[in-house]
Amino acid sequence: MGETSRPRLGVAMIGYAFMGRAHSQAWRVAPRFFDLPMAPDMAVLVGRSDAAARSAAEQLGWREVETDWRRAVERDDVDLVDICTPGDTHAEIAEAALAAGKHVLVEKPMANSVAEAEAMVDAARKARAGGVRSMVGFTYRRVPAIQLARQLVAEGRIGEVRQVRAQYLQDWLADPEAPLSWRLDKEKAGSGALGDIGAHIVDLTQFVTGQRFAGVAGMLETFVKERPVAESFSGLHGKGGSERGPVTVDDAALFTARLDSGAPAVLEATRFAWGRKNAMRIEVSGTSGSLAFDFEEMNVLQLFDATDDSRTSGFRRIIVTEPDHPYTGSWWPPGHGLGYEHGFTHQVVDLVGAVAAGEDPTPSFEDGLHVQRVLDAVERSSADGTRWTQV
Amino acid sequence: MGETSRPRLGVAMIGYAFMGRAHSQAWRVAPRFFDLPMAPDMAVLVGRSDAAARSAAEQLGWREVETDWRRAVERDDVDLVDICTPGDTHAEIAEAALAAGKHVLVEKPMANSVAEAEAMVDAARKARAGGVRSMVGFTYRRVPAIQLARQLVAEGRIGEVRQVRAQYLQDWLADPEAPLSWRLDKEKAGSGALGDIGAHIVDLTQFVTGQRFAGVAGMLETFVKERPVAESFSGLHGKGGSERGPVTVDDAALFTARLDSGAPAVLEATRFAWGRKNAMRIEVSGTSGSLAFDFEEMNVLQLFDATDDSRTSGFRRIIVTEPDHPYTGSWWPPGHGLGYEHGFTHQVVDLVGAVAAGEDPTPSFEDGLHVQRVLDAVERSSADGTRWTQV
Amino acid sequence: MGETSRPRLGVAMIGYAFMGRAHSQAWRVAPRFFDLPMAPDMAVLVGRSDAAARSAAEQLGWREVETDWRRAVERDDVDLVDICTPGDTHAEIAEAALAAGKHVLVEKPMANSVAEAEAMVDAARKARAGGVRSMVGFTYRRVPAIQLARQLVAEGRIGEVRQVRAQYLQDWLADPEAPLSWRLDKEKAGSGALGDIGAHIVDLTQFVTGQRFAGVAGMLETFVKERPVAESFSGLHGKGGSERGPVTVDDAALFTARLDSGAPAVLEATRFAWGRKNAMRIEVSGTSGSLAFDFEEMNVLQLFDATDDSRTSGFRRIIVTEPDHPYTGSWWPPGHGLGYEHGFTHQVVDLVGAVAAGEDPTPSFEDGLHVQRVLDAVERSSADGTRWTQV
Amino acid sequence: MGETSRPRLGVAMIGYAFMGRAHSQAWRVAPRFFDLPMAPDMAVLVGRSDAAARSAAEQLGWREVETDWRRAVERDDVDLVDICTPGDTHAEIAEAALAAGKHVLVEKPMANSVAEAEAMVDAARKARAGGVRSMVGFTYRRVPAIQLARQLVAEGRIGEVRQVRAQYLQDWLADPEAPLSWRLDKEKAGSGALGDIGAHIVDLTQFVTGQRFAGVAGMLETFVKERPVAESFSGLHGKGGSERGPVTVDDAALFTARLDSGAPAVLEATRFAWGRKNAMRIEVSGTSGSLAFDFEEMNVLQLFDATDDSRTSGFRRIIVTEPDHPYTGSWWPPGHGLGYEHGFTHQVVDLVGAVAAGEDPTPSFEDGLHVQRVLDAVERSSADGTRWTQV
């Protein structure tokens, strides 16, 4: 039984590790719960090793494989290129894909440097003129509670934004024997906690407030300078051998900042907070209320409405699973929460919708570039003794 | 790219509403994250209306449709029948499928009466002799935190079970204008909160403790006796018109009980607890510790270990997403939580594993029958003035 | 510097263990934070051993001691008798005090039997005619969050009460080597968890809902039948020797019930819930909202207001420390929470206020009698196979 | 009945507003729950208006009044001077009291400038030689959960300290119509959120970690520059009139920092976080575990022990009310929590104990000076564009 009434959207996915698995699930599941205007075809998975790529394609449900991303990008049956590789390859692949007239979804952080990101923005602008779409994969934006937070700020429910505090706390490197991976290699990853998880809270702060960062004063720290070289990997977790290699990225990044409006903010990203598994948190205090979110309770948004009667006011624990909440009406009844991967599905929904409508999806490459500039400012500030640095 | 090395398992699914959508997602997703010994083929979706069934099949990803479940059950390309219809049809379909040599997965509650459930158990026993498998869909058993709870009790981590308290609190009927659905019709649903959600906490109590209920003293209550007849439905939620019809099931069920060991328990199921969206909770107090779970935080299990030093003991908030937790190693890194639907995927994983291994999956029809007997005892107790009633 | 402008209220306190310490703190502190219409004089502490009583009086701040409560009750400088002894002595002391024209505050549970409580009510009624006041010490009523809950129910904020669930979970007897105390001796204590902590949730349910229990079906359980005889005691905790003695009261009490309006309720009191230190919880579900309280967060009341917009509704975590919350304006700024003992202070405030105003304080002896009848009905129900029993 | 066996400790308290009320309660209550080696005598309350001071003394329980603090400091019946006035008067009073040979307890922040604090340290050093004691009133140190946190860090339970994050969030100025008070006047208060509440988290970070801050990069912000002049005051809350006056202190202070060991920290203090009433929070991540505290749950300490088995590890919610927890054994049974004011009582207990033992209590004036230097460094950093500033 085909989905013949909808135009086909051929997808090539480059890379098939953690992000590749999440993206595959999204492409597979989105059409089953949402009424998409196009029918995604999981056409090609790209990996350097043919055998490994074939195995991954079978596991993840892709029709064919390529071992050279350049060939995938040129294929006639590919309309959209989904880039899930380490950050050092993003710019080259994205530019080639856009030049070939393919829509592009690129995982965050968009690039490993501002220069790369700028080049990508140029490429995206040119392609846009020809109707080619581009998007950066800040998927946490599409957690329903975060969407609701954005809506409430935009509606003025908490008034003007006065302050933001955001944290992204993990502990997967707190053990000094956790092995090296490409994520700890500056060449591949660009930065450590800063770009991997700090980028998310930078993007979320900008998304939820509708503002951009204007300046920062930051500090980077690498607690463990050498780690065992990994012998094998499974997800983020590997098994280390006796050989050791250097960690060339930050383990933690902390910075104070100001938004465009002058609102002060304080942010921290670390992989060394024992017991915090994926505590991505943001709290926005406004002139007439506050919002708070913690990914450890991802289906919940906390709202304090200062216009409530003082006798019965308190943070409202909104379980964001109602039919009138963003995305959730397409899933399950109230209280039947979503999981980590659903944000990726929503990303596909919005991307396919934008492609079909001939509109530019968000976050745009410009948005991604701005996040890159914030990360860069934090690095420069840190390198210069936590000096205040304009973004 | 096929999955040619694994034996095919042809599946027919009867019904395609809320549960059908959840089961479809499970059949689709399980092979992508777990290394299944057989390759499920989503062969046939069954619905009475051809047009509606075709539309559902396209949406949910089934190859073909049938409008008569009897034909589906007889098809050669069907090895397993997955029954997602209202409870009044379970017995007939399951017996026919088992007689036809098809494995059966039946949604809970297994049946609308003890007599039906007994007949189903007879059918399952006969079929089992011929290698045909049967299973009841108490999916909450397969939430990782619940599996971990079961493991910890079985390992003696909290000692002997002394007491259980369990609640299943929802609010979707708290509004008296919420419309009638088949779930409020005793003919279709058998009972109300008791069988729909109470059945889950009965099963969970038995599963987590490894014991069965011996006796109960119960009370059923229907708060709203008449409701608008639904004009349309979407998920659990419909829109009522001006016509009204009777509610013929319970809105809330509460009972005290004893397990086989004599341990006292207290259980409550209600759809009238404003603000509680899907608060399925169980707390087990043992001689050397306690366990607590609340589905509103489904990725968390609370453990109090009384052998911890009293100065630093406290309920441990275990985020059940580690590689050594049940099922979770196949999904995402720690802290990247699962959602409601994942329990269904785990159910498929375990069912396919059992079929391939020639073993009987759990919960068995006997387990389902025992839950039915507990529900029946609660109903009889309630009808007889909350008299103590043996199960 | 005296408080000469206010009439003096001479107080005699009988007993000086756990409750005596809490009451002493209340008499001492109340005039310092509240503008009392009378000046309490902590005149006499009564204990059987002169030396121990003198030591306690010095520690707790009482002017004089008596070793015979009868003499204390007759003293001219005593206007009010505060009874903090085990339950088996309450009736005799209270009746004598009332007969002597002294106001009486008696700790809960009011008595060890319904008959005793009835006699006390008779005595209170007679005394009331002469302007003598009587009160039962259900202090948890005077936790600000509970007062607020009562106000909100009375104001109709959650509509009509549909259901109540209440728990009082402790773990101080979960260790089978915890020693015997008078609280485990039926002669002294009347009952175990039922009367000691179950009485509190019975009273709170009645207080918060403004209704009374009409019938119950209950179950009592004694998990540990013999315990070490205590060699010494400190607070609730003692050190046991090698000798063992029988536990003659219940360790846990659970029951379903109906209020006057027919609203179903489920209650559980246990001292065997490992990890729960003083989890006195009550949740009331009404037709337009819900309230929830847990003493482990005693400064918080949870309110779900079903009239809030569904997009932003959720349990409100009200921190009950605002100036317009009950009692709290007399203490500290918002967010500076109160502790366990403050309820006792509020009890003194309200009692002294009633005495000065010539009004009857609540909870009255009639209220205490009704609680006693509920406890009695639970005991009779349990003894008769959990049979439904009218209160 | 006297406490004749213990040496008397005559106390004079200067000031009787919010802090005076808390200190009075502490002096009154400490001897009732703790076995103090000296008997505090609440001898003199000092206030500028005789009538108001007399009224306060009667309310708070002080024997006599003085209207000139110099006379109180000279009185023979005064052994200890307890300074509860605004910060601009601390230095002068403390120096005079120490010179007169009186022990001194001074509220935090110790002074309004580093120079004043240095002079106070000099005075304390000289007095110390003569056996005169001095202490700064960072009472939050004496919340049992904080004491336990300090003990666990000192015992190595979480290994070496890697990172600290601390927040002190309030909302009492979030309303721009909240009136001016001396706390918003730089002359009186020295600074705003920084000194009033930021000082607490600076002290707590140093206390819990056993380290000192080495450098900071900070940002101060005043959101509301003008406010109504207060017509009357009650606690922190007043009622404003139509006249407006300038706010001359910061509303929020945020800074990154490094401890002596190099460990990075991030701190924020604000009075503009709607919905946060008194959320003083600190989280310390170490090499083998983490600790977290939030004053909104002041009787709880969260501990993550990374040496727990990964299958059952999780933050332990320790209810810090056990007999073997700091201070709590002298109060109530487990689970019967303490309130805000109890920290002040513990402060008196420790201060009286030190005086009697001839030891120096902590926090010392040197500790207070160091906090002052940190605050000063934050101010200088903020004034110089968030430049990194050595403490």
Coordinates of C-alpha atoms in Angstrom, one line a residue, chain A residues 2 64 89 97 112 129 191 213 225 233 250 257 265 282 290 315 339 384:
Chain A
G2 CA 1.8 3.1 -1.2
E64 CA 20.9 1.7 -0.4
T89 CA 33.0 17.7 7.9
A97 CA 24.9 19.5 -1.2
N112 CA 33.8 23.9 14.1
A129 CA 17.4 31.9 -4.1
S191 CA 35.2 22.1 21.2
F213 CA 23.5 37.1 22.9
K225 CA 43.9 16.0 30.4
F233 CA 32.5 2.0 21.2
D250 CA 37.0 21.6 27.3
A257 CA 26.3 37.0 29.3
A265 CA 22.2 35.5 31.8
I282 CA 16.6 26.8 31.4
S290 CA 8.9 32.8 35.1
F315 CA 5.0 27.3 39.9
G339 CA 10.9 10.5 25.0
D384 CA 41.9 36.1 27.4

